[in-house]
Amino acid sequence: MIFSYNWLREFVELPQDPSELAKIMTFGGIEVEGYHSPAEQLKEIIIVKIVKVEKHPDADKLHVCLIDTGSTTKQVICGAPNCQQDMLTAYAPVGVKLGNRTIERVNIRSVESEGMLCSESELGISEDHSGILSLPQDAPLGKDLRSYLDISDTIFEVEITPNRPDLLGILGLARDVAALTKKALHLPDRFPTDGYIYPPGFLSTITADNVPFNLTNEATNLCPRYIAQVITGVKVKESPNWLKRKLMAVGITPINNIVDITNYVMMEFGHPLHAFDYSLLEGKQIRVRRAQKGETISALDHKDYVLLEDDLVIADGTKPVAIAGIIGGKNSAISPATHTIVLEAANFSNLSIRHTAARLKINTDSSYRFERNLSDETVALISQRAADLITELCQGEVVVLRDSYPSPNPITEIGLRAKRANELLTTELSNHDIWEYLRPLGLIANNISNQKDCETISEEQTITFTIPPYRKDLAREIDLIEEIIRLHGYNNIPEKPERETITDLDWFYTKREIADYLVHNGFYEAINSSFSEPAILKTLALAEDDYRTPYFELINPLGASFSIMRTSLLPGLLKNVQFNLSNGQTDIKLFELGKVFLKQDDKPAERYFLAGAVVGNINKLHWKYKTDRSSIFAVKGYVEGLVSLITDNQVIFQPTEMKYYQQESAIDILVNGQKVGNLGKFDPLLAKKLEIENALFLFDIDISQILQCGIKKSPVYQEINRYPAVIRDISFIIDKKFEHQSIDNTIRSADRDVIKNITLIDEFTGKNIQAGYRSLTYSIIFNSNQGTLTDEFVNNSLQEIKSRLEKEYKIEMR
């Protein structure tokens, strides 16, 4: 929706700077999408008179015009069909910028043109491009067009939310801006009422014996209110300049005084109206009814529409004369010959209008507003307002008035407690503050008329507000509280230094990362009950001093299988594996992330654990690629990648003493020197007791303990090293008792700044290797940020590595 700054200023005092008004409205919930001053370019457009018109000698549709600027004459070529001698119009001289083009002196088929005569569309004051602008004969020659039209204005474009149809008119915007700025709302004397309360009997029925007319509302569920006024003696002519300027400012092309008044009132109140030529109505009646299937109408947009039974129409005695709330028909349009009109002011079902407009692909200012659920009560006000203007500007007289309003809406009242509002908004507003915020919006507080009345009511007591009919969006106490904070200003709420947390977001996102990582690697998530049974826990052959051995028993369990709180996730996963294997699934990758309930010194402790089980192939069978079987190394790889997601601390592995793993096929996981879990091949003897014949690999990780070591920090990016890396391999024989992690640390210690990566690329045992020993080959990457490494430097580093390995591990180089 667009509106004019100057028009809005008639109702409320506005900031001088348009940007300040845009800020106030946007922060108040009326989003300003943009604003511009279309009249700025008009200060260089001058009023001229065409003193001579001749046909172009070499172009049938062009005219050569001699114009008088008041001080000199110019020759201009014009192609407008309405170009004629003695016409006053707008002239853009050479060098003037009009829109995105600059006017130049041109030569059109050997005839020179000095400037351009402009249409309303080219001037940006309307969309009319049918001909050049025609000005009254008393317009002063040489005067700039902006001063003459008095259109030094700023046009705002705003986005109105669907629940605020009261803001679709200048009056509604002014009321909201007045409340936001704490300025008075000024309604001109010509307004019949303040527009806050519209009683059902606002208009009285008028009947004229010599002017027959009948109103029948046959679809009150789709048209809750319809007011028709017959106005005789109207003179259809051009509207006064002030009215045309206002309509053009908001993008509406003036047509004639009757149509212009209906559009003007629509822009004032945001509620559309329509006028019919009384003489063209068959039977001198209006019927509000559903369309007959296949019925057609020729609309004002020069298109024919086929109607359905769901469509609502305004009809006379024989035919539709308008598609209700959307567009009028050509068969009842106002023309210069019209002398009696029927003025329609109504409200229609927003759902009906939306359905019909969408099906027929019609989008008008009227349908746009009716689709947003307008007020029934506003109908009376706009009807009287339009009738008053027609009487004043068109010399008409209201002789008949019919008001179909069979089911008036009840008055809406909402209770509000200041204490509740302050609790939700974290404010300290008094009853008087709240009253001062809501009163300018048209809300009336029962039994409150001044500050003294507010002081007699406690913050716990309820203040009942009567809601104006145009605010259908206000239905509950929370709606009023939302209005209070909107007017008080969200930016005026003091910040709280302490952070209120409902959930641990770090842990929430960590859980999501863990699950995403495992699923990406082919795992399926298992969700088991937090209840377990002692029997399956015993299958793990836990030591008596193991932290998982003591458990909490349920006082009233559902059964033996649900008699204790689980102290480990592994028993549940073992059941899942056994179930899948017994049902023909041989390739299994499962994980569970959840709480265990430990008993420590007879006190409960809840901790998050992650457990996983892998059986069979670690990836799907494929005709082209080799499928690897599950192994401790594959599971170790999953765990390494997983832990690196959670923490930046170093992860190392060492042999484990956990009894439910097969000897020499299991390891403990250490983070920052603390044991946080283990992984390995499940003992085949224990597996057999659970009817699991396949090789089974497990991992069990205390996630809570890893998080205590510190969660992963945000990544730090650095430039790629521009100096080349050097790769060297080193092979040696070493005792099997020495772990890879220890060897890796020893190699790095030779020069941590230059040794960037170490990879174990080969292990060999057997022929020519002494029993209890193995041959290892490492690939080492050397790289410096300071410059290119020389062979001498790399060789010296390799020698230092060999010396440290020989000293610490008694290696034998190969």
CSV table of C-alpha atoms in Angstrom, one decimal, residues 200-411:
chain,number,residue,atom,x,y,z
A,200,PRO,CA,-26.1,-0.1,14.3
A,201,GLY,CA,-28.6,2.8,13.9
A,202,PHE,CA,-26.0,5.3,12.8
A,203,LEU,CA,-28.0,6.0,9.6
A,204,SER,CA,-31.8,6.3,9.4
A,205,THR,CA,-33.9,4.8,6.6
A,206,ILE,CA,-35.0,7.4,4.0
A,207,THR,CA,-37.8,6.8,1.5
A,208,ALA,CA,-39.0,8.9,-1.4
A,209,ASP,CA,-42.3,8.0,-3.0
A,210,ASN,CA,-41.4,9.3,-6.4
A,211,VAL,CA,-38.1,7.3,-6.6
A,212,PRO,CA,-38.8,3.6,-6.5
A,213,PHE,CA,-36.0,1.5,-5.1
A,214,ASN,CA,-35.8,-1.8,-3.3
A,215,LEU,CA,-32.8,-3.6,-1.6
A,216,THR,CA,-32.8,-7.4,-1.1
A,217,ASN,CA,-30.0,-9.2,0.7
A,218,GLU,CA,-30.3,-12.9,-0.2
A,219,ALA,CA,-26.9,-13.9,1.1
A,220,THR,CA,-26.5,-12.4,4.6
A,221,ASN,CA,-23.8,-15.0,5.4
A,222,LEU,CA,-21.6,-13.6,2.6
A,223,CYS,CA,-22.8,-10.0,3.0
A,224,PRO,CA,-23.4,-9.2,6.6
A,225,ARG,CA,-24.1,-5.5,5.9
A,226,TYR,CA,-25.2,-3.6,2.8
A,227,ILE,CA,-26.2,0.1,2.7
A,228,ALA,CA,-27.6,1.6,-0.5
A,229,GLN,CA,-28.3,5.3,-1.0
A,230,VAL,CA,-30.1,6.7,-4.0
A,231,ILE,CA,-28.7,10.2,-4.8
A,232,THR,CA,-30.5,12.3,-7.4
A,233,GLY,CA,-29.5,15.4,-9.3
A,234,VAL,CA,-25.8,14.6,-9.5
A,235,LYS,CA,-23.7,16.3,-12.1
A,236,VAL,CA,-20.9,14.0,-13.4
A,237,LYS,CA,-17.9,16.0,-14.3
A,238,GLU,CA,-14.1,16.4,-13.7
A,239,SER,CA,-13.1,16.4,-10.0
A,240,PRO,CA,-11.6,19.5,-8.4
A,241,ASN,CA,-7.8,19.7,-8.5
A,242,TRP,CA,-7.3,19.0,-4.8
A,243,LEU,CA,-9.1,15.7,-5.1
A,244,LYS,CA,-7.3,14.7,-8.3
A,245,ARG,CA,-3.9,15.5,-6.8
A,246,LYS,CA,-4.6,13.3,-3.7
A,247,LEU,CA,-5.7,10.4,-5.8
A,248,MET,CA,-2.7,10.7,-8.2
A,249,ALA,CA,-0.4,10.9,-5.2
A,250,VAL,CA,-1.4,7.4,-4.1
A,251,GLY,CA,-1.4,6.0,-7.6
A,252,ILE,CA,-5.1,6.2,-8.6
A,253,THR,CA,-6.0,7.8,-11.9
A,254,PRO,CA,-8.9,10.3,-11.6
A,255,ILE,CA,-11.9,9.4,-13.8
A,256,ASN,CA,-14.9,11.6,-12.8
A,257,ASN,CA,-16.2,13.2,-9.6
A,258,ILE,CA,-18.4,10.3,-8.6
A,259,VAL,CA,-15.9,7.5,-9.1
A,260,ASP,CA,-13.1,9.7,-7.6
A,261,ILE,CA,-15.1,10.3,-4.4
A,262,THR,CA,-15.6,6.6,-3.9
A,263,ASN,CA,-11.9,6.0,-4.3
A,264,TYR,CA,-11.1,9.0,-2.1
A,265,VAL,CA,-13.2,7.7,0.8
A,266,MET,CA,-11.7,4.3,0.3
A,267,MET,CA,-8.2,5.7,0.7
A,268,GLU,CA,-9.4,7.7,3.8
A,269,PHE,CA,-11.0,4.8,5.7
A,270,GLY,CA,-9.5,1.7,3.9
A,271,HIS,CA,-13.0,0.5,3.1
A,272,PRO,CA,-14.1,0.3,-0.6
A,273,LEU,CA,-17.4,1.7,-2.1
A,274,HIS,CA,-19.0,1.6,-5.5
A,275,ALA,CA,-21.6,3.6,-7.4
A,276,PHE,CA,-24.2,2.4,-10.0
A,277,ASP,CA,-26.1,4.4,-12.6
A,278,TYR,CA,-29.7,4.2,-11.2
A,279,SER,CA,-31.2,4.5,-14.7
A,280,LEU,CA,-29.4,1.3,-15.8
A,281,LEU,CA,-30.7,-0.9,-13.0
A,282,GLU,CA,-33.6,-3.2,-14.2
A,283,GLY,CA,-36.5,-3.1,-11.8
A,284,LYS,CA,-34.9,-0.2,-9.9
A,285,GLN,CA,-33.5,-2.6,-7.3
A,286,ILE,CA,-30.4,-4.1,-5.9
A,287,ARG,CA,-30.2,-7.8,-5.1
A,288,VAL,CA,-27.2,-9.2,-3.2
A,289,ARG,CA,-27.2,-12.9,-4.2
A,290,ARG,CA,-25.1,-15.8,-5.3
A,291,ALA,CA,-24.4,-16.1,-9.0
A,292,GLN,CA,-26.2,-18.5,-11.2
A,293,LYS,CA,-24.0,-21.2,-12.7
A,294,GLY,CA,-22.7,-20.0,-16.1
A,295,GLU,CA,-23.9,-16.4,-15.6
A,296,THR,CA,-21.6,-13.9,-17.2
A,297,ILE,CA,-20.7,-10.3,-16.6
A,298,SER,CA,-18.7,-7.7,-18.6
A,299,ALA,CA,-16.5,-5.9,-16.1
A,300,LEU,CA,-15.0,-2.5,-16.0
A,301,ASP,CA,-11.6,-3.9,-17.0
A,302,HIS,CA,-13.2,-4.8,-20.4
A,303,LYS,CA,-13.1,-8.5,-19.7
A,304,ASP,CA,-16.0,-11.0,-19.6
A,305,TYR,CA,-16.2,-13.4,-16.7
A,306,VAL,CA,-18.1,-16.6,-16.3
A,307,LEU,CA,-19.5,-17.0,-12.8
A,308,LEU,CA,-20.1,-20.0,-10.5
A,309,GLU,CA,-22.7,-20.6,-7.9
A,310,ASP,CA,-20.1,-19.9,-5.1
A,311,ASP,CA,-19.5,-16.4,-6.4
A,312,LEU,CA,-21.4,-13.4,-4.8
A,313,VAL,CA,-22.8,-10.8,-7.1
A,314,ILE,CA,-24.6,-7.5,-6.9
A,315,ALA,CA,-27.6,-7.8,-9.3
A,316,ASP,CA,-30.5,-5.7,-10.4
A,317,GLY,CA,-33.9,-7.3,-11.3
A,318,THR,CA,-32.4,-9.4,-14.2
A,319,LYS,CA,-28.6,-9.4,-14.3
A,320,PRO,CA,-25.4,-9.1,-12.3
A,321,VAL,CA,-24.1,-5.5,-12.2
A,322,ALA,CA,-21.0,-6.2,-10.2
A,323,ILE,CA,-18.9,-9.0,-8.8
A,324,ALA,CA,-19.4,-8.2,-5.1
A,325,GLY,CA,-16.4,-6.6,-3.5
A,326,ILE,CA,-14.2,-7.1,-6.5
A,327,ILE,CA,-15.1,-5.2,-9.7
A,328,GLY,CA,-18.1,-3.4,-11.1
A,329,GLY,CA,-19.9,-4.1,-14.4
A,330,LYS,CA,-19.9,-2.0,-17.5
A,331,ASN,CA,-23.7,-2.3,-17.7
A,332,SER,CA,-24.1,0.0,-14.7
A,333,ALA,CA,-21.1,2.2,-14.9
A,334,ILE,CA,-21.2,6.0,-14.2
A,335,SER,CA,-21.1,8.1,-17.4
A,336,PRO,CA,-21.4,11.8,-18.2
A,337,ALA,CA,-25.1,11.2,-18.8
A,338,THR,CA,-25.7,9.8,-15.3
A,339,HIS,CA,-28.0,12.0,-13.1
A,340,THR,CA,-29.1,9.5,-10.4
A,341,ILE,CA,-26.8,7.0,-8.7
A,342,VAL,CA,-27.0,4.2,-6.2
A,343,LEU,CA,-24.1,4.5,-3.8
A,344,GLU,CA,-23.1,1.1,-2.4
A,345,ALA,CA,-21.3,0.7,1.0
A,346,ALA,CA,-21.0,-2.9,2.2
A,347,ASN,CA,-19.0,-5.6,3.8
A,348,PHE,CA,-18.5,-9.0,2.3
A,349,SER,CA,-17.1,-12.3,3.6
A,350,ASN,CA,-13.3,-12.1,3.2
A,351,LEU,CA,-13.1,-15.9,2.4
A,352,SER,CA,-15.7,-15.5,-0.4
A,353,ILE,CA,-13.9,-12.5,-1.9
A,354,ARG,CA,-10.5,-14.3,-1.7
A,355,HIS,CA,-11.9,-17.4,-3.4
A,356,THR,CA,-13.6,-15.6,-6.3
A,357,ALA,CA,-10.8,-13.1,-6.9
A,358,ALA,CA,-8.2,-15.9,-7.0
A,359,ARG,CA,-10.3,-18.1,-9.4
A,360,LEU,CA,-11.0,-15.2,-11.8
A,361,LYS,CA,-7.4,-13.8,-11.4
A,362,ILE,CA,-8.7,-10.3,-10.5
A,363,ASN,CA,-6.7,-8.1,-8.2
A,364,THR,CA,-8.2,-4.7,-7.4
A,365,ASP,CA,-7.9,-2.2,-4.6
A,366,SER,CA,-11.3,-3.3,-3.5
A,367,SER,CA,-10.6,-7.1,-3.4
A,368,TYR,CA,-7.3,-6.5,-1.7
A,369,ARG,CA,-9.1,-4.8,1.2
A,370,PHE,CA,-12.2,-7.0,1.5
A,371,GLU,CA,-9.9,-10.1,1.6
A,372,ARG,CA,-8.6,-8.8,4.9
A,373,ASN,CA,-11.8,-9.0,6.9
A,374,LEU,CA,-13.1,-5.5,7.2
A,375,SER,CA,-15.5,-4.2,9.8
A,376,ASP,CA,-19.3,-4.2,9.4
A,377,GLU,CA,-19.6,-1.0,11.4
A,378,THR,CA,-17.4,1.1,9.2
A,379,VAL,CA,-19.9,0.7,6.4
A,380,ALA,CA,-22.3,3.3,7.9
A,381,LEU,CA,-19.5,5.8,8.3
A,382,ILE,CA,-18.1,5.6,4.8
A,383,SER,CA,-21.6,5.6,3.4
A,384,GLN,CA,-22.4,8.9,5.1
A,385,ARG,CA,-19.0,10.4,4.3
A,386,ALA,CA,-19.2,9.6,0.6
A,387,ALA,CA,-22.8,10.9,0.4
A,388,ASP,CA,-21.8,14.2,2.0
A,389,LEU,CA,-19.0,14.7,-0.5
A,390,ILE,CA,-21.3,13.8,-3.4
A,391,THR,CA,-23.8,16.3,-2.1
A,392,GLU,CA,-21.1,18.9,-1.8
A,393,LEU,CA,-19.2,18.3,-5.0
A,394,CYS,CA,-21.8,16.9,-7.4
A,395,GLN,CA,-24.9,18.8,-6.3
A,396,GLY,CA,-26.7,15.6,-5.4
A,397,GLU,CA,-29.5,14.9,-2.9
A,398,VAL,CA,-30.0,11.6,-0.9
A,399,VAL,CA,-33.6,10.6,-1.5
A,400,VAL,CA,-33.5,6.9,-0.5
A,401,LEU,CA,-31.4,5.0,2.1
A,402,ARG,CA,-31.6,1.3,2.8
A,403,ASP,CA,-29.5,-0.5,5.4
A,404,SER,CA,-29.5,-4.3,5.5
A,405,TYR,CA,-27.8,-5.3,8.8
A,406,PRO,CA,-29.8,-8.3,10.1
A,407,SER,CA,-27.2,-9.5,12.7
A,408,PRO,CA,-25.3,-6.6,14.4
A,409,ASN,CA,-22.1,-7.7,16.0
A,410,PRO,CA,-21.9,-7.7,19.8
A,411,ILE,CA,-19.5,-5.3,21.5
